[in-house]
Every structure is written in structure tokens, then in C-alpha cells.
mmCIF file of C-alpha atoms and ligand atoms in Angstrom:
data_model
loop_
_atom_site.group_PDB
_atom_site.id
_atom_site.type_symbol
_atom_site.label_atom_id
_atom_site.label_comp_id
_atom_site.label_asym_id
_atom_site.label_seq_id
_atom_site.Cartn_x
_atom_site.Cartn_y
_atom_site.Cartn_z
ATOM 1 C CA MET A 1 67.623 -115.352 -130.872
ATOM 2 C CA VAL A 2 65.854 -117.791 -133.158
ATOM 3 C CA ASP A 3 66.344 -116.889 -136.820
ATOM 4 C CA ARG A 4 63.537 -116.864 -139.371
ATOM 5 C CA ALA A 5 64.645 -120.087 -141.069
ATOM 6 C CA SER A 6 64.605 -121.953 -137.748
ATOM 7 C CA LYS A 7 61.104 -120.658 -137.026
ATOM 8 C CA LEU A 8 59.857 -121.729 -140.454
ATOM 9 C CA ARG A 9 61.530 -125.112 -140.025
ATOM 10 C CA GLU A 10 59.885 -125.650 -136.640
ATOM 11 C CA ARG A 11 56.527 -124.677 -138.122
ATOM 12 C CA MET A 12 57.062 -127.106 -141.022
ATOM 13 C CA VAL A 13 57.848 -129.920 -138.580
ATOM 14 C CA SER A 14 54.784 -129.253 -136.425
ATOM 15 C CA TRP A 15 52.161 -128.384 -139.014
ATOM 16 C CA GLN A 16 53.182 -130.343 -142.078
ATOM 17 C CA ILE A 17 54.692 -133.453 -140.520
ATOM 18 C CA ALA A 18 53.717 -134.070 -136.872
ATOM 19 C CA ALA A 19 50.160 -132.784 -137.348
ATOM 20 C CA ARG A 20 49.716 -135.379 -140.100
ATOM 21 C CA GLY A 21 50.606 -138.211 -137.775
ATOM 22 C CA ILE A 22 54.359 -138.730 -138.105
ATOM 23 C CA LEU A 23 55.552 -138.676 -134.519
ATOM 24 C CA ASP A 24 58.898 -140.519 -134.501
ATOM 25 C CA HIS A 25 61.000 -137.992 -132.626
ATOM 26 C CA ARG A 26 64.244 -139.115 -134.296
ATOM 27 C CA LEU A 27 62.690 -138.284 -137.633
ATOM 28 C CA LEU A 28 61.263 -134.964 -136.433
ATOM 29 C CA ASP A 29 64.656 -134.022 -134.967
ATOM 30 C CA ALA A 30 66.371 -134.816 -138.264
ATOM 31 C CA PHE A 31 63.961 -132.472 -140.069
ATOM 32 C CA ARG A 32 64.670 -129.811 -137.433
ATOM 33 C CA LYS A 33 68.382 -130.057 -138.206
ATOM 34 C CA VAL A 34 68.410 -129.827 -142.016
ATOM 35 C CA PRO A 35 68.213 -126.288 -143.459
ATOM 36 C CA ARG A 36 65.928 -126.887 -146.436
ATOM 37 C CA GLU A 37 66.842 -123.484 -147.933
ATOM 38 C CA ARG A 38 70.268 -124.967 -148.821
ATOM 39 C CA PHE A 39 68.619 -127.491 -151.156
ATOM 40 C CA VAL A 40 66.345 -125.220 -153.208
ATOM 41 C CA PRO A 41 67.509 -123.020 -156.116
ATOM 42 C CA GLU A 42 69.293 -119.828 -155.145
ATOM 43 C CA GLY A 43 66.910 -116.890 -154.836
ATOM 44 C CA THR A 44 63.978 -119.029 -153.637
ATOM 45 C CA PRO A 45 62.156 -117.091 -150.885
ATOM 46 C CA LEU A 46 62.527 -118.700 -147.451
ATOM 47 C CA SER A 47 58.771 -119.080 -147.121
ATOM 48 C CA ALA A 48 58.740 -121.134 -150.349
ATOM 49 C CA ALA A 49 61.705 -123.243 -149.221
ATOM 50 C CA TYR A 50 59.545 -124.318 -146.267
ATOM 51 C CA GLY A 51 56.259 -124.418 -148.207
ATOM 52 C CA ASP A 52 53.948 -127.436 -148.162
ATOM 53 C CA TYR A 53 54.699 -128.323 -151.799
ATOM 54 C CA PRO A 54 57.462 -129.553 -154.129
ATOM 55 C CA LEU A 55 59.684 -127.032 -155.974
ATOM 56 C CA PRO A 56 61.528 -127.219 -159.300
ATOM 57 C CA ILE A 57 65.300 -127.811 -159.051
ATOM 58 C CA GLY A 58 66.186 -127.905 -162.774
ATOM 59 C CA HIS A 59 66.320 -130.686 -165.410
ATOM 60 C CA GLY A 60 62.534 -131.001 -165.061
ATOM 61 C CA GLN A 61 63.065 -132.425 -161.568
ATOM 62 C CA THR A 62 61.721 -131.370 -158.192
ATOM 63 C CA ILE A 63 62.637 -131.353 -154.529
ATOM 64 C CA SER A 64 59.803 -133.354 -152.959
ATOM 65 C CA GLN A 65 57.214 -131.845 -150.638
ATOM 66 C CA PRO A 66 58.528 -132.063 -147.041
ATOM 67 C CA PHE A 67 55.682 -134.343 -145.935
ATOM 68 C CA ILE A 68 56.362 -136.825 -148.750
ATOM 69 C CA VAL A 69 60.022 -137.040 -147.700
ATOM 70 C CA ALA A 70 58.932 -137.528 -144.080
ATOM 71 C CA GLN A 71 56.446 -140.209 -145.035
ATOM 72 C CA MET A 72 58.915 -142.158 -147.149
ATOM 73 C CA VAL A 73 61.658 -141.974 -144.537
ATOM 74 C CA ASP A 74 59.154 -143.035 -141.871
ATOM 75 C CA LEU A 75 58.073 -146.050 -143.959
ATOM 76 C CA LEU A 76 61.722 -147.165 -144.181
ATOM 77 C CA GLU A 77 61.723 -147.779 -140.379
ATOM 78 C CA ILE A 78 65.446 -147.172 -140.125
ATOM 79 C CA ASP A 79 67.698 -147.730 -137.172
ATOM 80 C CA SER A 80 70.914 -145.842 -136.659
ATOM 81 C CA GLY A 81 73.724 -147.495 -138.626
ATOM 82 C CA ASP A 82 71.443 -149.080 -141.262
ATOM 83 C CA ARG A 83 72.722 -148.930 -144.826
ATOM 84 C CA ILE A 84 70.145 -147.254 -147.062
ATOM 85 C CA LEU A 85 70.080 -147.002 -150.843
ATOM 86 C CA GLU A 86 68.386 -143.867 -152.167
ATOM 87 C CA ILE A 87 67.403 -143.764 -155.834
ATOM 88 C CA GLY A 88 66.913 -140.201 -157.144
ATOM 89 C CA THR A 89 69.236 -137.926 -155.140
ATOM 90 C CA GLY A 90 67.686 -134.776 -156.653
ATOM 91 C CA SER A 91 68.495 -131.863 -154.368
ATOM 92 C CA GLY A 92 70.076 -134.078 -151.701
ATOM 93 C CA TYR A 93 67.555 -132.948 -149.082
ATOM 94 C CA GLN A 94 66.351 -136.450 -148.274
ATOM 95 C CA THR A 95 69.971 -137.653 -148.292
ATOM 96 C CA ALA A 96 70.731 -135.135 -145.526
ATOM 97 C CA VAL A 97 67.666 -136.202 -143.526
ATOM 98 C CA LEU A 98 68.718 -139.868 -143.792
ATOM 99 C CA LEU A 99 72.249 -139.008 -142.626
ATOM 100 C CA GLU A 100 70.849 -137.047 -139.677
ATOM 101 C CA MET A 101 68.880 -140.162 -138.721
ATOM 102 C CA GLY A 102 72.170 -142.001 -138.455
ATOM 103 C CA ALA A 103 71.856 -143.999 -141.679
ATOM 104 C CA GLU A 104 74.753 -144.903 -143.915
ATOM 105 C CA VAL A 105 73.606 -143.639 -147.317
ATOM 106 C CA VAL A 106 74.359 -144.678 -150.884
ATOM 107 C CA THR A 107 72.544 -142.347 -153.268
ATOM 108 C CA VAL A 108 72.103 -142.696 -157.024
ATOM 109 C CA GLU A 109 71.108 -139.990 -159.530
ATOM 110 C CA VAL A 110 71.091 -139.815 -163.353
ATOM 111 C CA TYR A 111 71.874 -136.097 -163.733
ATOM 112 C CA VAL A 112 75.501 -135.320 -162.941
ATOM 113 C CA GLU A 113 74.798 -131.583 -162.407
ATOM 114 C CA LEU A 114 72.243 -132.391 -159.721
ATOM 115 C CA VAL A 115 74.718 -134.723 -158.033
ATOM 116 C CA SER A 116 77.477 -132.132 -157.757
ATOM 117 C CA LYS A 117 75.096 -129.553 -156.252
ATOM 118 C CA ALA A 118 73.573 -132.099 -153.905
ATOM 119 C CA ARG A 119 76.963 -133.329 -152.757
ATOM 120 C CA ARG A 120 78.132 -129.806 -151.990
ATOM 121 C CA ALA A 121 74.988 -128.998 -149.985
ATOM 122 C CA VAL A 122 75.075 -132.276 -148.035
ATOM 123 C CA ARG A 123 78.776 -131.825 -147.154
ATOM 124 C CA GLU A 124 78.086 -128.343 -145.859
ATOM 125 C CA VAL A 125 74.977 -129.236 -143.902
ATOM 126 C CA CYS A 126 76.113 -132.580 -142.435
ATOM 127 C CA PRO A 127 79.814 -132.118 -141.630
ATOM 128 C CA GLY A 128 81.505 -135.380 -140.706
ATOM 129 C CA LYS A 129 78.682 -137.472 -142.182
ATOM 130 C CA GLU A 130 79.467 -138.901 -145.595
ATOM 131 C CA ALA A 131 77.051 -140.255 -148.151
ATOM 132 C CA MET A 132 78.255 -142.070 -151.245
ATOM 133 C CA PHE A 133 77.028 -140.184 -154.337
ATOM 134 C CA LEU A 134 76.815 -142.117 -157.600
ATOM 135 C CA VAL A 135 75.850 -141.053 -161.099
ATOM 136 C CA ALA A 136 74.113 -144.125 -162.439
ATOM 137 C CA ASP A 137 70.820 -145.576 -163.564
ATOM 138 C CA GLY A 138 68.716 -146.323 -160.518
ATOM 139 C CA PHE A 139 66.875 -149.179 -162.235
ATOM 140 C CA SER A 140 69.933 -151.314 -161.495
ATOM 141 C CA GLY A 141 70.372 -150.126 -157.900
ATOM 142 C CA TRP A 142 73.971 -150.477 -156.760
ATOM 143 C CA GLU A 143 74.946 -154.074 -156.239
ATOM 144 C CA PRO A 144 78.377 -153.570 -154.608
ATOM 145 C CA GLY A 145 76.770 -151.855 -151.600
ATOM 146 C CA SER A 146 74.073 -154.484 -151.097
ATOM 147 C CA PRO A 147 72.335 -155.836 -149.086
ATOM 148 C CA TYR A 148 70.474 -152.717 -147.919
ATOM 149 C CA LYS A 149 68.249 -152.479 -144.851
ATOM 150 C CA GLY A 150 66.167 -149.970 -146.766
ATOM 151 C CA ILE A 151 65.776 -148.747 -150.326
ATOM 152 C CA VAL A 152 63.858 -145.560 -151.062
ATOM 153 C CA VAL A 153 62.964 -144.520 -154.594
ATOM 154 C CA SER A 154 61.973 -140.903 -155.318
ATOM 155 C CA ALA A 155 60.777 -141.370 -158.912
ATOM 156 C CA ALA A 156 58.305 -143.888 -160.306
ATOM 157 C CA PRO A 157 59.192 -146.848 -162.528
ATOM 158 C CA PRO A 158 56.334 -148.603 -164.387
ATOM 159 C CA GLU A 159 57.055 -151.745 -162.340
ATOM 160 C CA VAL A 160 59.244 -152.588 -159.349
ATOM 161 C CA PRO A 161 62.782 -153.196 -160.705
ATOM 162 C CA GLY A 162 63.945 -156.737 -159.906
ATOM 163 C CA ALA A 163 67.469 -155.505 -159.105
ATOM 164 C CA LEU A 164 66.137 -153.480 -156.182
ATOM 165 C CA LEU A 165 64.331 -156.490 -154.729
ATOM 166 C CA SER A 166 67.436 -158.635 -154.921
ATOM 167 C CA GLN A 167 69.548 -155.943 -153.199
ATOM 168 C CA LEU A 168 67.251 -155.788 -150.143
ATOM 169 C CA ALA A 169 68.516 -157.352 -146.918
ATOM 170 C CA ASP A 170 66.376 -159.983 -145.253
ATOM 171 C CA GLY A 171 63.868 -157.997 -143.178
ATOM 172 C CA GLY A 172 64.658 -154.897 -145.254
ATOM 173 C CA ASN A 173 62.091 -152.538 -146.652
ATOM 174 C CA LEU A 174 61.675 -151.038 -150.138
ATOM 175 C CA VAL A 175 59.615 -147.831 -150.386
ATOM 176 C CA ILE A 176 58.683 -147.013 -153.958
ATOM 177 C CA PRO A 177 56.071 -145.299 -156.126
ATOM 178 C CA VAL A 178 55.040 -147.586 -159.004
ATOM 179 C CA GLY A 179 53.032 -147.100 -162.178
ATOM 180 C CA ARG A 180 52.340 -144.685 -165.007
ATOM 181 C CA GLY A 181 50.345 -141.461 -164.459
ATOM 182 C CA ILE A 182 48.666 -141.948 -161.088
ATOM 183 C CA GLN A 183 51.018 -144.191 -159.175
ATOM 184 C CA GLU A 184 50.796 -146.352 -156.088
ATOM 185 C CA LEU A 185 53.181 -145.767 -153.223
ATOM 186 C CA VAL A 186 53.998 -149.232 -151.903
ATOM 187 C CA THR A 187 56.302 -150.793 -149.331
ATOM 188 C CA ILE A 188 57.817 -154.201 -149.941
ATOM 189 C CA ARG A 189 59.312 -156.090 -147.002
ATOM 190 C CA ARG A 190 61.677 -158.961 -147.736
ATOM 191 C CA ARG A 191 61.380 -162.163 -145.716
ATOM 192 C CA GLY A 192 63.842 -164.631 -147.166
ATOM 193 C CA GLU A 193 62.680 -165.159 -150.707
ATOM 194 C CA GLN A 194 59.230 -163.805 -149.920
ATOM 195 C CA TYR A 195 58.301 -160.178 -150.619
ATOM 196 C CA ASP A 196 55.314 -158.719 -148.748
ATOM 197 C CA ARG A 197 53.812 -155.821 -150.668
ATOM 198 C CA ARG A 198 51.597 -153.218 -149.024
ATOM 199 C CA PHE A 199 49.745 -150.364 -150.714
ATOM 200 C CA VAL A 200 50.151 -147.022 -148.916
ATOM 201 C CA GLU A 201 48.367 -144.450 -151.084
ATOM 202 C CA SER A 202 48.021 -142.982 -154.573
ATOM 203 C CA VAL A 203 50.799 -140.535 -155.412
ATOM 204 C CA ARG A 204 52.305 -138.571 -158.265
ATOM 205 C CA PHE A 205 56.086 -138.633 -158.693
ATOM 206 C CA VAL A 206 58.266 -137.816 -161.711
ATOM 207 C CA PRO A 207 58.970 -140.977 -163.737
ATOM 208 C CA LEU A 208 62.174 -142.919 -163.164
ATOM 209 C CA VAL A 209 63.895 -142.279 -166.503
ATOM 210 C CA LYS A 210 65.180 -145.254 -168.352
ATOM 211 C CA LYS A 211 68.679 -144.393 -169.494
ATOM 212 C CA ASP A 212 71.721 -142.497 -168.261
ATOM 213 C CA ARG A 213 71.313 -138.912 -169.443
ATOM 214 C CA SER A 214 74.223 -137.401 -167.574
HETATM 215 N N1 LIG B 1 64.115 -136.716 -152.739
HETATM 216 C C1 LIG B 1 64.557 -135.888 -153.828
HETATM 217 C C2 LIG B 1 63.610 -136.104 -154.988
HETATM 218 C C3 LIG B 1 64.114 -135.736 -156.309
HETATM 219 S S1 LIG B 1 62.975 -136.031 -157.636
HETATM 220 C C4 LIG B 1 64.495 -134.446 -153.364
HETATM 221 O O1 LIG B 1 63.653 -134.164 -152.514
HETATM 222 O O2 LIG B 1 65.243 -133.600 -153.846
HETATM 223 C C5 LIG B 1 63.527 -137.573 -158.257
HETATM 224 C C6 LIG B 1 64.937 -137.652 -158.761
HETATM 225 O O3 LIG B 1 65.082 -138.912 -159.414
HETATM 226 C C7 LIG B 1 65.314 -136.602 -159.808
HETATM 227 O O4 LIG B 1 66.440 -135.897 -159.372
HETATM 228 C C8 LIG B 1 65.635 -137.430 -161.057
HETATM 229 O O5 LIG B 1 66.662 -136.873 -161.850
HETATM 230 C C9 LIG B 1 66.029 -138.764 -160.463
HETATM 231 N N2 LIG B 1 65.928 -139.883 -161.396
HETATM 232 C C10 LIG B 1 65.051 -140.060 -162.398
HETATM 233 N N3 LIG B 1 65.292 -141.229 -163.046
HETATM 234 C C11 LIG B 1 66.358 -141.797 -162.417
HETATM 235 C C12 LIG B 1 67.079 -143.011 -162.611
HETATM 236 N N4 LIG B 1 66.783 -143.889 -163.571
HETATM 237 N N5 LIG B 1 68.101 -143.279 -161.776
HETATM 238 C C13 LIG B 1 68.431 -142.411 -160.777
HETATM 239 N N6 LIG B 1 67.788 -141.245 -160.552
HETATM 240 C C14 LIG B 1 66.760 -140.939 -161.359
#
């Protein structure tokens, strides 16, 4: 028998993600595997866990709308085994999706309480797949793990942090919302010392906060 969460998850994948043009089956399969209800606050109704919107997770932060996560992961163009740096762990939902796509994940978050919850949920949901969780300021990325085939940022800085550009592998892709207020979602592909920037769409993310508040 298919349980209610699985049905809602399948509906989310078809109506919110595939119907909007994201058809990479590896990505869709990853979304089919991750129980989103494990990443929202306890007591959240199942229908809301799979709703087409972001939800609050505490500390003024949110778990992103499923489609936004799908879009950002899709823009990364990851292959299995790629090392990915995620800035803004939040609930850990996107971390789990990246792991299910076969990525090696380093994830950075400023709020220590969010990190411990996220780590617990990811361990439970992706047994045998380890991400590296760090409490740090994402503006600086994480140099020791570089170069990264992809860097995905889930909160918006006013400008693209130089540290993130320098930690990209040649041919790697940075996916990031940039700006104050209404922001631009952009992708930046590194080719040697050249960085090709492409505008994707206008978006609204929480700001990337400047200092360590853990
Ligand atoms: N993909 C996550 C999105 C979380 S929202 C999810 O779906 O759950 C963005 C996250 O970025 C928040 O958890 C916020 O605390 C974190 N954040 C904000 N400023 C940061 C910074 N300077 N460094 C690292 N993380 C930061």
C-alpha cells in the first residue's frame, strides 16, 4: 500500500516540478526519495510539508519551496561524485536531495541549532551517505574543501562573494541569488579565470547574514 506521504510526494514531483519543465529523471527520483515531512517543524500537517510554498523553520529562516530547490539543483548540472558546496543548510532538505543525486556535500550554516537538527534528519533519511556539516559564515565558503564542481547558495548576499568564485573548479557552476530586496538568481560558470554570468529570474530569498550568530 502506498502511504499518504508517498502520494503527496509523487504529486509534488509531478505537479510542482516536472510540470514546470524540470525533467531530469535523476533529480525527480531524488525528490521522490526524500521525505520532506522530516525537514519541517514537528506538528506541520503533511499537506503543508508538501505544499507549493516555503515554510518557517525557526530563527526567521525558511525551508525553500520545493520547486526552488529543484530549480537550483537542476542549474548546478551535477554528476554523481561531484563535490558540492551548499551555503545555507537550513532544514537540510536540499542537502538530502544533493546526497540522493550522488553528490559529495559540504554544507555551511550560521545557526548551530539549525545545523544539529538538519544533521539528524539527513542522517536518518540518507543512511550511509555523509555530508559534512559546518557552522561558519558562508561568505567565506570553505576553502579546505575546494575546488567545488558546484556551489549553491540559499540566501542572498548583496554581491557575489569573491571567495565563492575562487573556490569553484574549472567548468564548475555557482548558483546564487544576488541583491537587496528583489534579487536576481544567477548562474556563474568558471572557465579558467573567466566567469560567465547568466541571469535566470527575479527571486526573493532571505538575506545572507553577515556575521556568525551561532
Ligand atoms: N535550502 C534550505 C534553505 C534555507 S534558508 C532549505 O530548504 O531548508 C537559507 C539559510 O541560509 C538559512 O538557514 C540561514 O540561516 C542561512 N544563512 C544565512 N546567512 C548565512 C551565512 N552568512 N552563512 C551560512 N548560512 C547562512
